[in-house]
Amino acid sequence: MIRLLAGRLLQAAVASFGVLTIVFFVMRLSGDPTLLLVPEGASAEQVAQLRAALGFDRPLVVQYAAYLGDLLRLDLGESLVQRAPVAGIVGERIPYTLALAGGALLVALGIGIPAGILMAVHRGGVLERALAALVLAGQSLPTFWSGILLILFFGVYLGWLPTSGADSLASLIMPAIALGALTMSTFARMARISVLDELSRDYVTAARARGLSVWAAVSRHVLRNAAIPVVTIAALEIGNLLAGAVIVETVFAWPGIGQLAIQSIQARDFLVVQTVVLFVSSVYIAMNLLADLAYAAIDPRIRGRS
Amino acid sequence: MRGISPGMALILLLLVAFIVAALAAPWIAPFDPLRQSLLMRLRPPGTTVAAGMYLLGTDDLGRDLLSRVLHGARASIAVAALSVSISLAFGTLLGLLAGWFRGWVAVAIMRSVDTMLSIPAILLAVLTVAVLGPSFLNLILVLGLTRWPRYTRVAYAQTLQVATLPYIRAAEMAGAGSARILWRHILPNIAGPLMVVATSEFGLMILFEAGLSFLGLGIQPPYPSWGSIMSVGRQYVERAWWLTVFPGACLFVLVLCVNLFGDWLRDRVDPRSQGR
Amino acid sequence: MLRSWTIGLLTACALAGPALAQATKDTLIVDLPGDVATMDPHVQWDTESYSVYRNIFDNLVTRDTSGKIVPQVATAWRYTDPTTIVFDLRTDITFSDGSKLTPADVVFSIKRITNPAFRSPQLSQFDQIIAADVTGPAQVTLRTKSPYPVLLAQLVKLSIVPQAVVEKLGDQAFNQQVLGSGPYVLKSWQRGVASTLEANPGYWRGAAPFKTVTFRAVPDIATRIADVRTGRADITRGLSPDDTASLKNERNLQVLSVATERVSHLFLNPAIGPTRDKRVRQAIAHAIDRDAIIAALMLGFPKRADVMLTEAAFGWVGDVPFWPYDPARAKALVKEAGAEGAEIPFLTSPAYDRRVNEAVQQMLGEVGLKVSFVMVDQPTFLRRRQGTPEEALNMAQGRWSCACQDADGVIFPLFRTGSQWAKFSNAEFDTAVDAARVTLDEKERLTHYRRAFTILRDEVAAVPLFQDAAIYLARRELKWTPTPNEAFFVFDMKWVP
């Protein structure tokens, strides 16, 4: 177990390093922010002067080495645009991101899992089709459109929910639904498959032969076993929920890291983008690792294979 | 084909209709989708002019919406189909290699998969488009090259399973080369689950292009895609509802059909659910 | 009845906050498209940061609603020679911590922003200043490299910061807890969410109109409009003319707009490809129906521009008419130049109005020129537009503002040989704009600029389109007149229920 953990940790570190390197160089390939910062009409010398002052006149490799050096000293650097420590800029957004991801996960699990179970139990029936269509519907509309429709309907016409912002629990409702709808069908499908899978196993067949109802079988045996793959998927979806919420955050003015990342890409605020990606990928890798370990702990077959 | 329900038949029919409409767009569109008329901006569906009727109304530059939706189908479907093909091919190849050779090959490939998966796809896409510029080709490349890890995961897991089957072992004993075994014996066995992933990715890619359009990085004007028509139209949600409702409905129905088709496919290829 | 009561209750208990109209308005809520980049007025100068921090500081001079430069911290100024200018300062201004605003603070502010080591992105607006000295108990003297007619226009944007506080806190901490002498004081700044200002009780120009002002960051315009409609915000900016059309029936709202100093134009690259031929450039000028674009696409909001400058700027002349819309003549010119069917690559980014681009594409298509768009994101656009002529491509849209309301800040960088924006080069033009930048005589400057605009027109270095409009959406009760320089001074606003 310890060897497995150590090996996976090492691999995780390598993966993180890969992420960092990819993002560092892709960002640098896209040019630097100097021209965005100077007033229109600044002369070539003035631009060159600022570029040098910001350190973008150095060779890429030197910039890369300097960045890695800072990272090793746990220094995430200072935002070029905001002139403030990056750690703070990204850190302040994380609670909002977690709240939105949590809300969305709640929506996705709360609707997706029961729908998936119902779909499995009523396999082939009308209910299954209706639920399948409903669950997929959430995933079949562009958020930038459904989002503004939600705002107009619940915010403007009905006046029930705040049209934007992040200052109350009520303002979390619409963004959480919009984001949750995107992953809902993933959970529903996963739940459906796992339940179907379990239902076809011998122990369930045997139990049902003894007169146990489908629902009793589901609640007593199936759910516990079917939960494992669902939890794994949930872990993998976290990455998308954290920083993939770019459009939801933009439409609802939710100050999460997705919005921050896009704005920082557009402003070429390199260190902010790198820090966001570093954060998201670390969370993702950690989740993955936990899921793997949980698997290994539960299922001895996997332990043997690794 | 055993047991195609009427519902499934309808879905297949719709899918075929979409593909035909997209392919035939230049011949069936009533107007030139790029032809503007500044005096006929934002006219509601059914507006009639000398040249004919704007069946679905006009957009904010006075172009015929029906023609744009038809041509937009081409762009949206082409982006999705091509990017899915690229990532399917690339991802499957890597998954096969990792599952067959295992050892350090698998470690290297599967760690790159982790790396790629841990960068949110939308950020990676925006970053790459920022570097390359948003042309049709670049869009396909970006989508194709950021989505492959999903296929690799499935192909890897499936290959691991299939590789232990007795007849594969037998083929190996008989001296068949790795390439031959992978191509002739393993790939056909794992194609089902991969197709299931591909169908759900297809819908996602259509939405992804729409999302990039919203960020200004999708299919570029004046050429239409459903996403770009909608991202323009959302400014007019109340004033000219037809701009978002018609392409939105098309997108919705197509993505839904593709996904339902994928679910149906999954139930057919998944041996576990087939047995019941 | 029941319905509105229910909604009222829900609104009151749950969410929409300070939505309902009040007799006296304590808090003004402003929706901006983004967050403040820096509170430190000497660092970033994007519209969002500007809209917020300029309410916290005073400037040496400012502009009145008519655009005239008038006293603020300085009461009077005079040139002792063409490169030396003396300012008399007020002595009754205090910073919000109670300390006096002294001539030393003014000198410190100028030296801070012009210090290359400080890396201010605004440096190029002030780097003509080579010396700043305290020359009396209420007097400072500035010296410029050469006679510099735009100095006062630039000083309109120079915020005066307290030397003692900046030196005590250091630059990074000052950025987080700025403090100035302006009508408002920074109360809190939740990055990415909102910043809140409070009225400065002892402000020397009188009491501020609102006790509190909150600036929220709401990136999507559709959401910002929804916010103002529901009273979640009182004012927002960044509407397009089309956005206003569906708001006509909203009786609680008003659309405020102003013709800004931005000149929307089409850049034509005379250094490469088909646009090297003057006849092709002239054909483009004749092919574009600017009035149709303004009337049909922009719903009449902007004003047509005939020269590469707006009326809001010094140097504007009204007697250099542009080439008229004449597609037949355009077609003939294209034919004469042998450029029928020629491809014109057009560089653009999401920052520019797509519809104007597409309308131009169709208009040029009608006279036989094939525009193809090359879309890049804004940083790449700026890099390529200022790069080599080949990188800049044959055409691009521009929305130029120097934030100085002077021809020198517009046509000098855009067209003067050697400027990185300029792909155009004309010795006579260079002489004119060079001469206009080193004399303080306004009449003489106007003569030079008239000459310069005539050359630009004759050579068709660009197609001026229109004077851009800034469009705001506000609650009906807000009384405010937006200004051409897109300043956002809450002090000038009033709430009249």
Short mmCIF file of N, CA and C in Angstrom, two decimals, chain B residues 118-170:
data_model
loop_
_atom_site.label_atom_id
_atom_site.label_comp_id
_atom_site.label_asym_id
_atom_site.label_seq_id
_atom_site.Cartn_x
_atom_site.Cartn_y
_atom_site.Cartn_z
N SER B 118 -6.19 16.88 -16.39
CA SER B 118 -6.22 17.76 -15.22
C SER B 118 -6.21 19.23 -15.61
N ILE B 119 -5.98 19.53 -16.89
CA ILE B 119 -6.13 20.92 -17.33
C ILE B 119 -7.55 21.05 -17.87
N PRO B 120 -8.34 21.94 -17.30
CA PRO B 120 -9.72 22.05 -17.78
C PRO B 120 -9.74 22.30 -19.29
N ALA B 121 -10.54 21.50 -20.00
CA ALA B 121 -10.51 21.54 -21.45
C ALA B 121 -10.78 22.93 -22.01
N ILE B 122 -11.70 23.65 -21.37
CA ILE B 122 -12.06 24.95 -21.93
C ILE B 122 -10.88 25.92 -21.84
N LEU B 123 -10.12 25.84 -20.73
CA LEU B 123 -8.97 26.74 -20.59
C LEU B 123 -7.91 26.39 -21.62
N LEU B 124 -7.67 25.11 -21.79
CA LEU B 124 -6.66 24.69 -22.75
C LEU B 124 -7.08 25.14 -24.15
N ALA B 125 -8.36 25.00 -24.45
CA ALA B 125 -8.83 25.40 -25.77
C ALA B 125 -8.67 26.90 -25.98
N VAL B 126 -9.06 27.66 -24.99
CA VAL B 126 -8.95 29.12 -25.12
C VAL B 126 -7.48 29.52 -25.29
N LEU B 127 -6.62 28.89 -24.50
CA LEU B 127 -5.19 29.18 -24.59
C LEU B 127 -4.65 28.87 -25.99
N THR B 128 -4.99 27.70 -26.49
CA THR B 128 -4.44 27.29 -27.77
C THR B 128 -5.00 28.16 -28.89
N VAL B 129 -6.30 28.45 -28.81
CA VAL B 129 -6.88 29.30 -29.84
C VAL B 129 -6.23 30.69 -29.80
N ALA B 130 -5.87 31.13 -28.58
CA ALA B 130 -5.20 32.43 -28.47
C ALA B 130 -3.87 32.41 -29.22
N VAL B 131 -3.21 31.28 -29.19
CA VAL B 131 -1.92 31.19 -29.87
C VAL B 131 -2.11 31.02 -31.38
N LEU B 132 -3.01 30.10 -31.75
CA LEU B 132 -3.12 29.74 -33.16
C LEU B 132 -4.08 30.63 -33.94
N GLY B 133 -5.00 31.26 -33.25
CA GLY B 133 -6.05 32.00 -33.95
C GLY B 133 -7.18 31.05 -34.29
N PRO B 134 -8.41 31.54 -34.26
CA PRO B 134 -9.56 30.65 -34.37
C PRO B 134 -10.01 30.38 -35.81
N SER B 135 -9.27 29.64 -36.56
CA SER B 135 -9.77 29.25 -37.88
C SER B 135 -10.50 27.91 -37.76
N PHE B 136 -11.22 27.54 -38.80
CA PHE B 136 -11.95 26.28 -38.80
C PHE B 136 -11.00 25.11 -38.50
N LEU B 137 -9.88 25.11 -39.21
CA LEU B 137 -8.92 24.02 -39.05
C LEU B 137 -8.36 23.98 -37.62
N ASN B 138 -7.97 25.16 -37.13
CA ASN B 138 -7.40 25.22 -35.78
C ASN B 138 -8.39 24.76 -34.73
N LEU B 139 -9.65 25.14 -34.96
CA LEU B 139 -10.69 24.76 -34.01
C LEU B 139 -10.77 23.24 -33.91
N ILE B 140 -10.75 22.59 -35.07
CA ILE B 140 -10.83 21.13 -35.09
C ILE B 140 -9.61 20.52 -34.42
N LEU B 141 -8.45 21.09 -34.74
CA LEU B 141 -7.22 20.57 -34.14
C LEU B 141 -7.25 20.72 -32.62
N VAL B 142 -7.64 21.92 -32.18
CA VAL B 142 -7.65 22.17 -30.74
C VAL B 142 -8.60 21.21 -30.03
N LEU B 143 -9.81 21.08 -30.58
CA LEU B 143 -10.78 20.19 -29.95
C LEU B 143 -10.29 18.74 -30.03
N GLY B 144 -9.77 18.38 -31.19
CA GLY B 144 -9.30 17.01 -31.37
C GLY B 144 -8.16 16.67 -30.42
N LEU B 145 -7.25 17.62 -30.27
CA LEU B 145 -6.06 17.31 -29.50
C LEU B 145 -6.22 17.54 -28.00
N THR B 146 -7.35 18.10 -27.58
CA THR B 146 -7.53 18.21 -26.14
C THR B 146 -8.46 17.13 -25.60
N ARG B 147 -9.18 16.46 -26.46
CA ARG B 147 -10.18 15.52 -25.97
C ARG B 147 -9.74 14.05 -26.02
N TRP B 148 -8.58 13.77 -26.62
CA TRP B 148 -8.21 12.36 -26.79
C TRP B 148 -8.09 11.54 -25.51
N PRO B 149 -7.71 12.15 -24.35
CA PRO B 149 -7.48 11.30 -23.18
C PRO B 149 -8.71 10.50 -22.77
N ARG B 150 -9.90 11.03 -23.06
CA ARG B 150 -11.12 10.31 -22.69
C ARG B 150 -11.18 8.94 -23.39
N TYR B 151 -10.78 8.94 -24.64
CA TYR B 151 -10.79 7.67 -25.39
C TYR B 151 -9.67 6.76 -24.91
N THR B 152 -8.53 7.38 -24.62
CA THR B 152 -7.40 6.57 -24.18
C THR B 152 -7.74 5.77 -22.93
N ARG B 153 -8.41 6.45 -21.99
CA ARG B 153 -8.80 5.76 -20.76
C ARG B 153 -9.64 4.53 -21.05
N VAL B 154 -10.65 4.73 -21.88
CA VAL B 154 -11.55 3.61 -22.17
C VAL B 154 -10.81 2.52 -22.93
N ALA B 155 -10.05 2.94 -23.97
CA ALA B 155 -9.35 1.95 -24.78
C ALA B 155 -8.36 1.16 -23.93
N TYR B 156 -7.71 1.84 -23.01
CA TYR B 156 -6.72 1.19 -22.14
C TYR B 156 -7.39 0.12 -21.27
N ALA B 157 -8.46 0.54 -20.58
CA ALA B 157 -9.13 -0.40 -19.68
C ALA B 157 -9.68 -1.59 -20.45
N GLN B 158 -10.26 -1.32 -21.61
CA GLN B 158 -10.83 -2.41 -22.41
C GLN B 158 -9.76 -3.35 -22.93
N THR B 159 -8.65 -2.75 -23.39
CA THR B 159 -7.58 -3.57 -23.93
C THR B 159 -7.02 -4.49 -22.85
N LEU B 160 -6.85 -3.95 -21.65
CA LEU B 160 -6.36 -4.77 -20.54
C LEU B 160 -7.24 -6.00 -20.37
N GLN B 161 -8.55 -5.77 -20.43
CA GLN B 161 -9.49 -6.87 -20.23
C GLN B 161 -9.41 -7.88 -21.37
N VAL B 162 -9.52 -7.32 -22.59
CA VAL B 162 -9.59 -8.19 -23.76
C VAL B 162 -8.29 -9.00 -23.92
N ALA B 163 -7.18 -8.38 -23.57
CA ALA B 163 -5.88 -9.02 -23.79
C ALA B 163 -5.75 -10.33 -23.00
N THR B 164 -6.57 -10.47 -21.97
CA THR B 164 -6.45 -11.69 -21.16
C THR B 164 -7.31 -12.82 -21.72
N LEU B 165 -8.12 -12.50 -22.74
CA LEU B 165 -8.99 -13.54 -23.28
C LEU B 165 -8.16 -14.66 -23.92
N PRO B 166 -8.61 -15.88 -23.79
CA PRO B 166 -7.83 -17.03 -24.25
C PRO B 166 -7.44 -16.95 -25.73
N TYR B 167 -8.37 -16.48 -26.59
CA TYR B 167 -8.02 -16.57 -28.01
C TYR B 167 -6.96 -15.55 -28.41
N ILE B 168 -6.87 -14.47 -27.64
CA ILE B 168 -5.80 -13.51 -27.90
C ILE B 168 -4.46 -14.17 -27.54
N ARG B 169 -4.47 -14.80 -26.38
CA ARG B 169 -3.27 -15.53 -25.95
C ARG B 169 -2.87 -16.53 -27.03
N ALA B 170 -3.91 -17.21 -27.55
CA ALA B 170 -3.64 -18.22 -28.58
C ALA B 170 -3.01 -17.60 -29.81
#
